[in-house]
Amino acid sequence: MKDVLRLFYNPEDVIYNKLNKRINMKILFIVFFAATILLINNISNDYIRYHTLISSGLGYAMMVFEWIMWNIVVVSGILLYTIMIILIGYIVGGKASFIRMAMAQIYMLIPIIIFELIILILKSLFTGMVASDVDASLNFDIFISVSHTALIIYYIFLNTKVIAKIQSISMKKAIFNNIIPITFILIIILDTFKIVSNNINPEYRESLREINAGQEESIDSEQ
């Protein structure tokens, strides 16, 4: 538990020590759990489709298949990210092997999984409560968008520290080694800013209120 907490502020030393020990089944568990969180998040974003799926036995089989696919996505993402770090790392004198860097990236999933789990719990608690209130719903959407952006920024910061340690390079070189994800962060920040700007626009909120009111009138007339 102590090591898990240290992953949030001092992951480089924790992971470096882990890499010097024998690899065990915890690695697979981390990947499986990350895939499960991604699946649950996907379900929460498309509840109607999944509710239809689980109305039959075939639906459960399809969800298992989707879980397997999310495992492939997680593993593929780690491998691609590792290849990028290793290739750019050659320019700055990185010394990590592919396997050690890939293992480090798997351990770095732990703080992300915990943060995403907290966000999922918040979504499950508050989505139903704010769904009928346009302002509350939009405010909650802003909170989720900003939270995910902050999570990505925090992850890149922690992961840059890990890269510096594993690659045996300085933080300045590690920032360059991690330049592609950092550029990706800037794009996400700009996109989040656009989302927040649209959602706090009074005209946009008023248009959603009118749409919401129209849908409620349609439901009442059908009843």
PDB file of N, CA and C in Angstrom, residues 16-65:
ATOM      1  N   TYR A  16      11.622   1.803 -10.298  1.00  0.00           N
ATOM      2  CA  TYR A  16      13.004   1.370 -10.484  1.00  0.00           C
ATOM      3  C   TYR A  16      13.310   0.156  -9.604  1.00  0.00           C
ATOM      4  N   ASN A  17      12.835   0.189  -8.369  1.00  0.00           N
ATOM      5  CA  ASN A  17      13.035  -0.952  -7.461  1.00  0.00           C
ATOM      6  C   ASN A  17      12.262  -2.178  -7.928  1.00  0.00           C
ATOM      7  N   LYS A  18      11.045  -1.949  -8.456  1.00  0.00           N
ATOM      8  CA  LYS A  18      10.233  -3.064  -8.943  1.00  0.00           C
ATOM      9  C   LYS A  18      10.904  -3.752 -10.132  1.00  0.00           C
ATOM     10  N   LEU A  19      11.538  -2.958 -10.988  1.00  0.00           N
ATOM     11  CA  LEU A  19      12.166  -3.514 -12.191  1.00  0.00           C
ATOM     12  C   LEU A  19      13.391  -4.350 -11.868  1.00  0.00           C
ATOM     13  N   ASN A  20      13.961  -4.150 -10.693  1.00  0.00           N
ATOM     14  CA  ASN A  20      15.134  -4.920 -10.289  1.00  0.00           C
ATOM     15  C   ASN A  20      14.758  -6.235  -9.602  1.00  0.00           C
ATOM     16  N   LYS A  21      13.439  -6.460  -9.473  1.00  0.00           N
ATOM     17  CA  LYS A  21      12.964  -7.711  -8.888  1.00  0.00           C
ATOM     18  C   LYS A  21      12.373  -8.595  -9.980  1.00  0.00           C
ATOM     19  N   ARG A  22      12.061  -9.832  -9.652  1.00  0.00           N
ATOM     20  CA  ARG A  22      11.513 -10.759 -10.635  1.00  0.00           C
ATOM     21  C   ARG A  22      10.096 -10.352 -11.021  1.00  0.00           C
ATOM     22  N   ILE A  23       9.802 -10.413 -12.315  1.00  0.00           N
ATOM     23  CA  ILE A  23       8.463 -10.062 -12.806  1.00  0.00           C
ATOM     24  C   ILE A  23       7.467 -11.114 -12.329  1.00  0.00           C
ATOM     25  N   ASN A  24       6.301 -10.666 -11.850  1.00  0.00           N
ATOM     26  CA  ASN A  24       5.285 -11.609 -11.386  1.00  0.00           C
ATOM     27  C   ASN A  24       3.939 -11.336 -12.043  1.00  0.00           C
ATOM     28  N   MET A  25       2.898 -12.046 -11.575  1.00  0.00           N
ATOM     29  CA  MET A  25       1.582 -11.966 -12.193  1.00  0.00           C
ATOM     30  C   MET A  25       0.877 -10.638 -11.928  1.00  0.00           C
ATOM     31  N   LYS A  26       1.428  -9.803 -11.045  1.00  0.00           N
ATOM     32  CA  LYS A  26       0.804  -8.501 -10.782  1.00  0.00           C
ATOM     33  C   LYS A  26       0.727  -7.659 -12.053  1.00  0.00           C
ATOM     34  N   ILE A  27       1.695  -7.867 -12.940  1.00  0.00           N
ATOM     35  CA  ILE A  27       1.730  -7.110 -14.192  1.00  0.00           C
ATOM     36  C   ILE A  27       0.465  -7.380 -15.003  1.00  0.00           C
ATOM     37  N   LEU A  28       0.117  -8.663 -15.141  1.00  0.00           N
ATOM     38  CA  LEU A  28      -1.086  -9.019 -15.890  1.00  0.00           C
ATOM     39  C   LEU A  28      -2.334  -8.482 -15.213  1.00  0.00           C
ATOM     40  N   PHE A  29      -2.373  -8.526 -13.889  1.00  0.00           N
ATOM     41  CA  PHE A  29      -3.530  -8.025 -13.151  1.00  0.00           C
ATOM     42  C   PHE A  29      -3.736  -6.534 -13.415  1.00  0.00           C
ATOM     43  N   ILE A  30      -2.642  -5.774 -13.467  1.00  0.00           N
ATOM     44  CA  ILE A  30      -2.740  -4.330 -13.729  1.00  0.00           C
ATOM     45  C   ILE A  30      -3.353  -4.094 -15.103  1.00  0.00           C
ATOM     46  N   VAL A  31      -2.898  -4.850 -16.115  1.00  0.00           N
ATOM     47  CA  VAL A  31      -3.430  -4.710 -17.476  1.00  0.00           C
ATOM     48  C   VAL A  31      -4.906  -5.087 -17.504  1.00  0.00           C
ATOM     49  N   PHE A  32      -5.263  -6.217 -16.875  1.00  0.00           N
ATOM     50  CA  PHE A  32      -6.656  -6.666 -16.860  1.00  0.00           C
ATOM     51  C   PHE A  32      -7.562  -5.642 -16.179  1.00  0.00           C
ATOM     52  N   PHE A  33      -7.083  -5.063 -15.085  1.00  0.00           N
ATOM     53  CA  PHE A  33      -7.892  -4.106 -14.339  1.00  0.00           C
ATOM     54  C   PHE A  33      -8.057  -2.810 -15.129  1.00  0.00           C
ATOM     55  N   ALA A  34      -7.000  -2.390 -15.815  1.00  0.00           N
ATOM     56  CA  ALA A  34      -7.083  -1.195 -16.657  1.00  0.00           C
ATOM     57  C   ALA A  34      -8.110  -1.402 -17.770  1.00  0.00           C
ATOM     58  N   ALA A  35      -8.106  -2.591 -18.379  1.00  0.00           N
ATOM     59  CA  ALA A  35      -9.084  -2.904 -19.429  1.00  0.00           C
ATOM     60  C   ALA A  35     -10.498  -2.895 -18.871  1.00  0.00           C
ATOM     61  N   THR A  36     -10.673  -3.385 -17.654  1.00  0.00           N
ATOM     62  CA  THR A  36     -11.995  -3.399 -17.015  1.00  0.00           C
ATOM     63  C   THR A  36     -12.504  -1.985 -16.776  1.00  0.00           C
ATOM     64  N   ILE A  37     -11.630  -1.096 -16.312  1.00  0.00           N
ATOM     65  CA  ILE A  37     -12.011   0.298 -16.085  1.00  0.00           C
ATOM     66  C   ILE A  37     -12.419   0.965 -17.397  1.00  0.00           C
ATOM     67  N   LEU A  38     -11.679   0.697 -18.468  1.00  0.00           N
ATOM     68  CA  LEU A  38     -12.011   1.256 -19.776  1.00  0.00           C
ATOM     69  C   LEU A  38     -13.367   0.747 -20.254  1.00  0.00           C
ATOM     70  N   LEU A  39     -13.632  -0.531 -20.031  1.00  0.00           N
ATOM     71  CA  LEU A  39     -14.922  -1.110 -20.426  1.00  0.00           C
ATOM     72  C   LEU A  39     -16.064  -0.471 -19.645  1.00  0.00           C
ATOM     73  N   ILE A  40     -15.890  -0.339 -18.329  1.00  0.00           N
ATOM     74  CA  ILE A  40     -16.935   0.271 -17.493  1.00  0.00           C
ATOM     75  C   ILE A  40     -17.178   1.716 -17.903  1.00  0.00           C
ATOM     76  N   ASN A  41     -16.098   2.426 -18.219  1.00  0.00           N
ATOM     77  CA  ASN A  41     -16.231   3.813 -18.662  1.00  0.00           C
ATOM     78  C   ASN A  41     -17.012   3.886 -19.975  1.00  0.00           C
ATOM     79  N   ASN A  42     -16.733   2.933 -20.870  1.00  0.00           N
ATOM     80  CA  ASN A  42     -17.448   2.881 -22.140  1.00  0.00           C
ATOM     81  C   ASN A  42     -18.925   2.577 -21.920  1.00  0.00           C
ATOM     82  N   ILE A  43     -19.208   1.698 -20.961  1.00  0.00           N
ATOM     83  CA  ILE A  43     -20.594   1.361 -20.627  1.00  0.00           C
ATOM     84  C   ILE A  43     -21.325   2.585 -20.090  1.00  0.00           C
ATOM     85  N   SER A  44     -20.668   3.337 -19.224  1.00  0.00           N
ATOM     86  CA  SER A  44     -21.301   4.516 -18.624  1.00  0.00           C
ATOM     87  C   SER A  44     -21.590   5.595 -19.662  1.00  0.00           C
ATOM     88  N   ASN A  45     -20.796   5.614 -20.750  1.00  0.00           N
ATOM     89  CA  ASN A  45     -21.020   6.604 -21.806  1.00  0.00           C
ATOM     90  C   ASN A  45     -22.066   6.163 -22.823  1.00  0.00           C
ATOM     91  N   ASP A  46     -22.378   4.883 -22.845  1.00  0.00           N
ATOM     92  CA  ASP A  46     -23.371   4.357 -23.790  1.00  0.00           C
ATOM     93  C   ASP A  46     -24.238   3.316 -23.082  1.00  0.00           C
ATOM     94  N   TYR A  47     -24.926   3.774 -22.022  1.00  0.00           N
ATOM     95  CA  TYR A  47     -25.653   2.858 -21.139  1.00  0.00           C
ATOM     96  C   TYR A  47     -26.785   2.141 -21.880  1.00  0.00           C
ATOM     97  N   ILE A  48     -27.493   2.863 -22.764  1.00  0.00           N
ATOM     98  CA  ILE A  48     -28.656   2.278 -23.441  1.00  0.00           C
ATOM     99  C   ILE A  48     -28.256   1.070 -24.271  1.00  0.00           C
ATOM    100  N   ARG A  49     -27.161   1.192 -25.023  1.00  0.00           N
ATOM    101  CA  ARG A  49     -26.715   0.072 -25.861  1.00  0.00           C
ATOM    102  C   ARG A  49     -26.333  -1.134 -25.017  1.00  0.00           C
ATOM    103  N   TYR A  50     -25.618  -0.886 -23.927  1.00  0.00           N
ATOM    104  CA  TYR A  50     -25.191  -1.993 -23.079  1.00  0.00           C
ATOM    105  C   TYR A  50     -26.354  -2.605 -22.315  1.00  0.00           C
ATOM    106  N   HIS A  51     -27.347  -1.776 -21.962  1.00  0.00           N
ATOM    107  CA  HIS A  51     -28.543  -2.313 -21.295  1.00  0.00           C
ATOM    108  C   HIS A  51     -29.278  -3.264 -22.237  1.00  0.00           C
ATOM    109  N   THR A  52     -29.286  -2.913 -23.527  1.00  0.00           N
ATOM    110  CA  THR A  52     -29.899  -3.788 -24.528  1.00  0.00           C
ATOM    111  C   THR A  52     -29.094  -5.070 -24.687  1.00  0.00           C
ATOM    112  N   LEU A  53     -27.776  -4.944 -24.650  1.00  0.00           N
ATOM    113  CA  LEU A  53     -26.910  -6.109 -24.818  1.00  0.00           C
ATOM    114  C   LEU A  53     -27.114  -7.141 -23.714  1.00  0.00           C
ATOM    115  N   ILE A  54     -27.164  -6.668 -22.465  1.00  0.00           N
ATOM    116  CA  ILE A  54     -27.222  -7.614 -21.341  1.00  0.00           C
ATOM    117  C   ILE A  54     -28.622  -8.185 -21.128  1.00  0.00           C
ATOM    118  N   SER A  55     -29.546  -7.837 -22.007  1.00  0.00           N
ATOM    119  CA  SER A  55     -30.891  -8.429 -21.916  1.00  0.00           C
ATOM    120  C   SER A  55     -30.891  -9.856 -22.456  1.00  0.00           C
ATOM    121  N   SER A  56     -29.766 -10.296 -23.015  1.00  0.00           N
ATOM    122  CA  SER A  56     -29.658 -11.662 -23.516  1.00  0.00           C
ATOM    123  C   SER A  56     -28.298 -12.237 -23.154  1.00  0.00           C
ATOM    124  N   GLY A  57     -28.211 -13.564 -23.206  1.00  0.00           N
ATOM    125  CA  GLY A  57     -26.951 -14.231 -22.901  1.00  0.00           C
ATOM    126  C   GLY A  57     -25.865 -13.866 -23.887  1.00  0.00           C
ATOM    127  N   LEU A  58     -26.247 -13.639 -25.145  1.00  0.00           N
ATOM    128  CA  LEU A  58     -25.285 -13.262 -26.170  1.00  0.00           C
ATOM    129  C   LEU A  58     -24.653 -11.916 -25.823  1.00  0.00           C
ATOM    130  N   GLY A  59     -25.431 -11.035 -25.182  1.00  0.00           N
ATOM    131  CA  GLY A  59     -24.910  -9.728 -24.796  1.00  0.00           C
ATOM    132  C   GLY A  59     -23.747  -9.846 -23.824  1.00  0.00           C
ATOM    133  N   TYR A  60     -23.857 -10.762 -22.861  1.00  0.00           N
ATOM    134  CA  TYR A  60     -22.764 -10.966 -21.908  1.00  0.00           C
ATOM    135  C   TYR A  60     -21.516 -11.483 -22.621  1.00  0.00           C
ATOM    136  N   ALA A  61     -21.717 -12.372 -23.594  1.00  0.00           N
ATOM    137  CA  ALA A  61     -20.591 -12.893 -24.368  1.00  0.00           C
ATOM    138  C   ALA A  61     -19.909 -11.767 -25.150  1.00  0.00           C
ATOM    139  N   MET A  62     -20.715 -10.840 -25.693  1.00  0.00           N
ATOM    140  CA  MET A  62     -20.157  -9.714 -26.429  1.00  0.00           C
ATOM    141  C   MET A  62     -19.376  -8.776 -25.506  1.00  0.00           C
ATOM    142  N   MET A  63     -19.845  -8.632 -24.261  1.00  0.00           N
ATOM    143  CA  MET A  63     -19.130  -7.784 -23.303  1.00  0.00           C
ATOM    144  C   MET A  63     -17.788  -8.402 -22.932  1.00  0.00           C
ATOM    145  N   VAL A  64     -17.754  -9.732 -22.817  1.00  0.00           N
ATOM    146  CA  VAL A  64     -16.481 -10.421 -22.550  1.00  0.00           C
ATOM    147  C   VAL A  64     -15.523 -10.190 -23.711  1.00  0.00           C
ATOM    148  N   PHE A  65     -16.070 -10.279 -24.934  1.00  0.00           N
ATOM    149  CA  PHE A  65     -15.244 -10.035 -26.130  1.00  0.00           C
ATOM    150  C   PHE A  65     -14.714  -8.597 -26.121  1.00  0.00           C
TER     151      PHE A  65
END
